[in-house]
């Protein structure tokens, strides 16, 4: 018997809803990364993008363990001399709470050509309001 190799038409993408209220950032980001990669499916193959969509709400209410809420910093560089910038977790969480979760999840995805396509399927919202209500309505 030959091993089943799924094609793009065999992939069925579903939607997952995650409420970040009171959850620990790293533990939640690993679960989101698993959904985005499709590792929870029996047809998972590392060279194909078989993951699902993930909607995260209440990103502003995320938690960190220990003293990380006070000590964690995010770094970036513009590429120009003197273009190094750093921002604390507290400031990032008040100004761009969506970016905190996106940064954590991107770090847990493999650094290859599929990362960008997987990150497009991640939808993060700072509050409980989101534009994907129709995807999660109970049918019946």
PDB file of C-alpha atoms in Angstrom:
ATOM      1  CA  UNK A   1       0.000   0.000   0.000  1.00  0.00           C
ATOM      2  CA  UNK A   2       1.364   3.418  -0.957  1.00  0.00           C
ATOM      3  CA  UNK A   3       1.696   6.288   1.483  1.00  0.00           C
ATOM      4  CA  UNK A   4      -1.038   8.892   1.052  1.00  0.00           C
ATOM      5  CA  UNK A   5       0.308  12.235  -0.149  1.00  0.00           C
ATOM      6  CA  UNK A   6      -2.301  14.993   0.166  1.00  0.00           C
ATOM      7  CA  UNK A   7      -2.638  17.595  -2.574  1.00  0.00           C
ATOM      8  CA  UNK A   8      -3.924  21.144  -2.249  1.00  0.00           C
ATOM      9  CA  UNK A   9      -7.455  20.047  -3.169  1.00  0.00           C
ATOM     10  CA  UNK A  10      -7.438  17.489  -0.328  1.00  0.00           C
ATOM     11  CA  UNK A  11      -6.761  20.148   2.306  1.00  0.00           C
ATOM     12  CA  UNK A  12      -9.794  21.278   4.299  1.00  0.00           C
ATOM     13  CA  UNK A  13      -9.137  24.398   6.363  1.00  0.00           C
ATOM     14  CA  UNK A  14     -11.186  24.962   9.492  1.00  0.00           C
ATOM     15  CA  UNK A  15     -11.368  27.924  11.893  1.00  0.00           C
ATOM     16  CA  UNK A  16     -10.153  27.914  15.506  1.00  0.00           C
ATOM     17  CA  UNK A  17     -11.148  30.508  18.117  1.00  0.00           C
ATOM     18  CA  UNK A  18      -8.708  31.357  20.940  1.00  0.00           C
ATOM     19  CA  UNK A  19      -9.503  33.692  23.859  1.00  0.00           C
ATOM     20  CA  UNK A  20      -6.203  35.070  25.213  1.00  0.00           C
ATOM     21  CA  UNK A  21      -7.743  36.451  28.420  1.00  0.00           C
ATOM     22  CA  UNK A  22      -5.482  35.347  31.289  1.00  0.00           C
ATOM     23  CA  UNK A  23      -3.503  32.849  29.186  1.00  0.00           C
ATOM     24  CA  UNK A  24       0.287  32.574  29.280  1.00  0.00           C
ATOM     25  CA  UNK A  25       1.836  33.922  26.075  1.00  0.00           C
ATOM     26  CA  UNK A  26       4.280  31.112  25.250  1.00  0.00           C
ATOM     27  CA  UNK A  27       1.941  28.222  25.970  1.00  0.00           C
ATOM     28  CA  UNK A  28      -0.827  29.785  23.907  1.00  0.00           C
ATOM     29  CA  UNK A  29       1.557  30.610  21.035  1.00  0.00           C
ATOM     30  CA  UNK A  30       2.664  26.968  20.747  1.00  0.00           C
ATOM     31  CA  UNK A  31      -0.951  25.807  20.399  1.00  0.00           C
ATOM     32  CA  UNK A  32      -1.630  28.481  17.775  1.00  0.00           C
ATOM     33  CA  UNK A  33       1.511  27.468  15.834  1.00  0.00           C
ATOM     34  CA  UNK A  34       0.349  23.829  15.809  1.00  0.00           C
ATOM     35  CA  UNK A  35      -3.023  24.869  14.340  1.00  0.00           C
ATOM     36  CA  UNK A  36      -1.359  27.111  11.718  1.00  0.00           C
ATOM     37  CA  UNK A  37       1.023  24.341  10.607  1.00  0.00           C
ATOM     38  CA  UNK A  38      -1.668  21.654  10.592  1.00  0.00           C
ATOM     39  CA  UNK A  39       0.244  19.309  12.905  1.00  0.00           C
ATOM     40  CA  UNK A  40      -3.003  18.315  14.618  1.00  0.00           C
ATOM     41  CA  UNK A  41      -4.223  16.684  11.378  1.00  0.00           C
ATOM     42  CA  UNK A  42      -3.446  13.105  10.359  1.00  0.00           C
ATOM     43  CA  UNK A  43      -2.581  14.329   6.848  1.00  0.00           C
ATOM     44  CA  UNK A  44       0.204  16.653   8.077  1.00  0.00           C
ATOM     45  CA  UNK A  45       3.193  16.930   5.792  1.00  0.00           C
ATOM     46  CA  UNK A  46       6.005  19.344   6.555  1.00  0.00           C
ATOM     47  CA  UNK A  47       6.517  20.459   2.948  1.00  0.00           C
ATOM     48  CA  UNK A  48       2.848  21.441   2.434  1.00  0.00           C
ATOM     49  CA  UNK A  49       0.781  24.184   3.998  1.00  0.00           C
ATOM     50  CA  UNK A  50      -2.130  22.221   5.454  1.00  0.00           C
ATOM     51  CA  UNK A  51      -2.880  24.421   8.479  1.00  0.00           C
ATOM     52  CA  UNK A  52      -6.072  26.095   9.635  1.00  0.00           C
ATOM     53  CA  UNK A  53      -7.205  29.642  10.380  1.00  0.00           C
ATOM     54  CA  UNK A  54      -6.856  30.966  13.938  1.00  0.00           C
ATOM     55  CA  UNK A  55      -8.711  33.960  15.416  1.00  0.00           C
ATOM     56  CA  UNK A  56      -7.321  35.326  18.695  1.00  0.00           C
ATOM     57  CA  UNK A  57      -9.280  37.837  20.801  1.00  0.00           C
ATOM     58  CA  UNK A  58      -8.435  39.770  23.989  1.00  0.00           C
ATOM     59  CA  UNK A  59      -4.745  40.050  23.063  1.00  0.00           C
ATOM     60  CA  UNK A  60      -4.427  42.963  25.487  1.00  0.00           C
ATOM     61  CA  UNK A  61      -5.127  40.637  28.453  1.00  0.00           C
ATOM     62  CA  UNK A  62      -2.251  38.214  27.833  1.00  0.00           C
ATOM     63  CA  UNK A  63      -0.069  37.170  30.788  1.00  0.00           C
ATOM     64  CA  UNK A  64       3.640  36.477  31.200  1.00  0.00           C
ATOM     65  CA  UNK A  65       5.224  34.444  33.989  1.00  0.00           C
ATOM     66  CA  UNK A  66       7.758  35.710  36.495  1.00  0.00           C
ATOM     67  CA  UNK A  67       9.221  39.182  36.007  1.00  0.00           C
ATOM     68  CA  UNK A  68       9.045  39.033  32.208  1.00  0.00           C
ATOM     69  CA  UNK A  69       6.231  41.595  32.094  1.00  0.00           C
ATOM     70  CA  UNK A  70       8.686  44.159  33.470  1.00  0.00           C
ATOM     71  CA  UNK A  71      11.926  42.924  31.883  1.00  0.00           C
ATOM     72  CA  UNK A  72      11.024  41.662  28.379  1.00  0.00           C
ATOM     73  CA  UNK A  73      12.096  43.847  25.461  1.00  0.00           C
ATOM     74  CA  UNK A  74      11.497  43.633  21.718  1.00  0.00           C
ATOM     75  CA  UNK A  75      14.288  44.671  19.333  1.00  0.00           C
ATOM     76  CA  UNK A  76      14.380  45.757  15.703  1.00  0.00           C
ATOM     77  CA  UNK A  77      16.778  47.518  13.373  1.00  0.00           C
ATOM     78  CA  UNK A  78      15.952  49.713  10.391  1.00  0.00           C
ATOM     79  CA  UNK A  79      19.151  48.802   8.544  1.00  0.00           C
ATOM     80  CA  UNK A  80      20.520  52.336   8.790  1.00  0.00           C
ATOM     81  CA  UNK A  81      23.331  53.428  11.113  1.00  0.00           C
ATOM     82  CA  UNK A  82      21.856  54.218  14.514  1.00  0.00           C
ATOM     83  CA  UNK A  83      18.613  52.488  13.544  1.00  0.00           C
ATOM     84  CA  UNK A  84      18.509  50.057  16.481  1.00  0.00           C
ATOM     85  CA  UNK A  85      15.256  50.322  18.448  1.00  0.00           C
ATOM     86  CA  UNK A  86      13.964  48.549  21.522  1.00  0.00           C
ATOM     87  CA  UNK A  87      10.532  48.621  23.133  1.00  0.00           C
ATOM     88  CA  UNK A  88       9.408  47.101  26.420  1.00  0.00           C
ATOM     89  CA  UNK A  89       6.640  44.520  26.714  1.00  0.00           C
ATOM     90  CA  UNK A  90       4.484  46.920  28.753  1.00  0.00           C
ATOM     91  CA  UNK A  91       4.640  49.621  26.086  1.00  0.00           C
ATOM     92  CA  UNK A  92       4.134  47.164  23.222  1.00  0.00           C
ATOM     93  CA  UNK A  93       1.156  45.598  24.998  1.00  0.00           C
ATOM     94  CA  UNK A  94      -0.546  48.979  25.454  1.00  0.00           C
ATOM     95  CA  UNK A  95       0.198  50.312  21.953  1.00  0.00           C
ATOM     96  CA  UNK A  96       0.136  47.167  19.752  1.00  0.00           C
ATOM     97  CA  UNK A  97      -1.119  44.125  21.703  1.00  0.00           C
ATOM     98  CA  UNK A  98      -1.731  42.217  18.463  1.00  0.00           C
ATOM     99  CA  UNK A  99       1.963  42.462  17.590  1.00  0.00           C
ATOM    100  CA  UNK A 100       2.984  40.727  20.846  1.00  0.00           C
ATOM    101  CA  UNK A 101       1.108  37.547  19.904  1.00  0.00           C
ATOM    102  CA  UNK A 102       2.135  37.732  16.239  1.00  0.00           C
ATOM    103  CA  UNK A 103       5.805  38.013  17.264  1.00  0.00           C
ATOM    104  CA  UNK A 104       5.570  35.030  19.627  1.00  0.00           C
ATOM    105  CA  UNK A 105       3.776  32.810  17.094  1.00  0.00           C
ATOM    106  CA  UNK A 106       6.131  33.759  14.241  1.00  0.00           C
ATOM    107  CA  UNK A 107       9.051  32.705  16.410  1.00  0.00           C
ATOM    108  CA  UNK A 108       7.485  29.274  16.885  1.00  0.00           C
ATOM    109  CA  UNK A 109       6.901  28.620  13.186  1.00  0.00           C
ATOM    110  CA  UNK A 110       9.680  27.172  11.010  1.00  0.00           C
ATOM    111  CA  UNK A 111      11.741  29.836   9.249  1.00  0.00           C
ATOM    112  CA  UNK A 112      10.973  28.801   5.676  1.00  0.00           C
ATOM    113  CA  UNK A 113       8.888  29.860   2.678  1.00  0.00           C
ATOM    114  CA  UNK A 114       5.631  28.714   4.269  1.00  0.00           C
ATOM    115  CA  UNK A 115       5.906  30.994   7.318  1.00  0.00           C
ATOM    116  CA  UNK A 116       4.404  34.058   5.626  1.00  0.00           C
ATOM    117  CA  UNK A 117       1.424  32.111   4.253  1.00  0.00           C
ATOM    118  CA  UNK A 118       0.795  30.618   7.683  1.00  0.00           C
ATOM    119  CA  UNK A 119       1.002  33.988   9.426  1.00  0.00           C
ATOM    120  CA  UNK A 120      -1.583  35.429   7.020  1.00  0.00           C
ATOM    121  CA  UNK A 121      -4.098  32.937   8.451  1.00  0.00           C
ATOM    122  CA  UNK A 122      -3.527  34.266  11.998  1.00  0.00           C
ATOM    123  CA  UNK A 123      -6.056  36.975  12.900  1.00  0.00           C
ATOM    124  CA  UNK A 124      -5.365  38.784  16.201  1.00  0.00           C
ATOM    125  CA  UNK A 125      -7.643  41.338  17.879  1.00  0.00           C
ATOM    126  CA  UNK A 126      -6.876  43.450  20.963  1.00  0.00           C
ATOM    127  CA  UNK A 127     -10.425  43.237  22.352  1.00  0.00           C
ATOM    128  CA  UNK A 128     -13.291  40.764  22.177  1.00  0.00           C
ATOM    129  CA  UNK A 129     -14.761  42.364  19.017  1.00  0.00           C
ATOM    130  CA  UNK A 130     -13.738  40.702  15.769  1.00  0.00           C
ATOM    131  CA  UNK A 131     -14.944  40.555  12.171  1.00  0.00           C
ATOM    132  CA  UNK A 132     -15.161  36.746  11.885  1.00  0.00           C
ATOM    133  CA  UNK A 133     -18.380  36.158  13.847  1.00  0.00           C
ATOM    134  CA  UNK A 134     -19.966  34.271  10.936  1.00  0.00           C
ATOM    135  CA  UNK A 135     -17.225  31.592  11.041  1.00  0.00           C
ATOM    136  CA  UNK A 136     -18.112  30.563  14.605  1.00  0.00           C
ATOM    137  CA  UNK A 137     -21.923  30.688  14.638  1.00  0.00           C
ATOM    138  CA  UNK A 138     -23.605  27.567  15.957  1.00  0.00           C
ATOM    139  CA  UNK A 139     -25.535  25.857  13.200  1.00  0.00           C
ATOM    140  CA  UNK A 140     -28.872  24.282  13.991  1.00  0.00           C
TER     141      UNK A 140
END
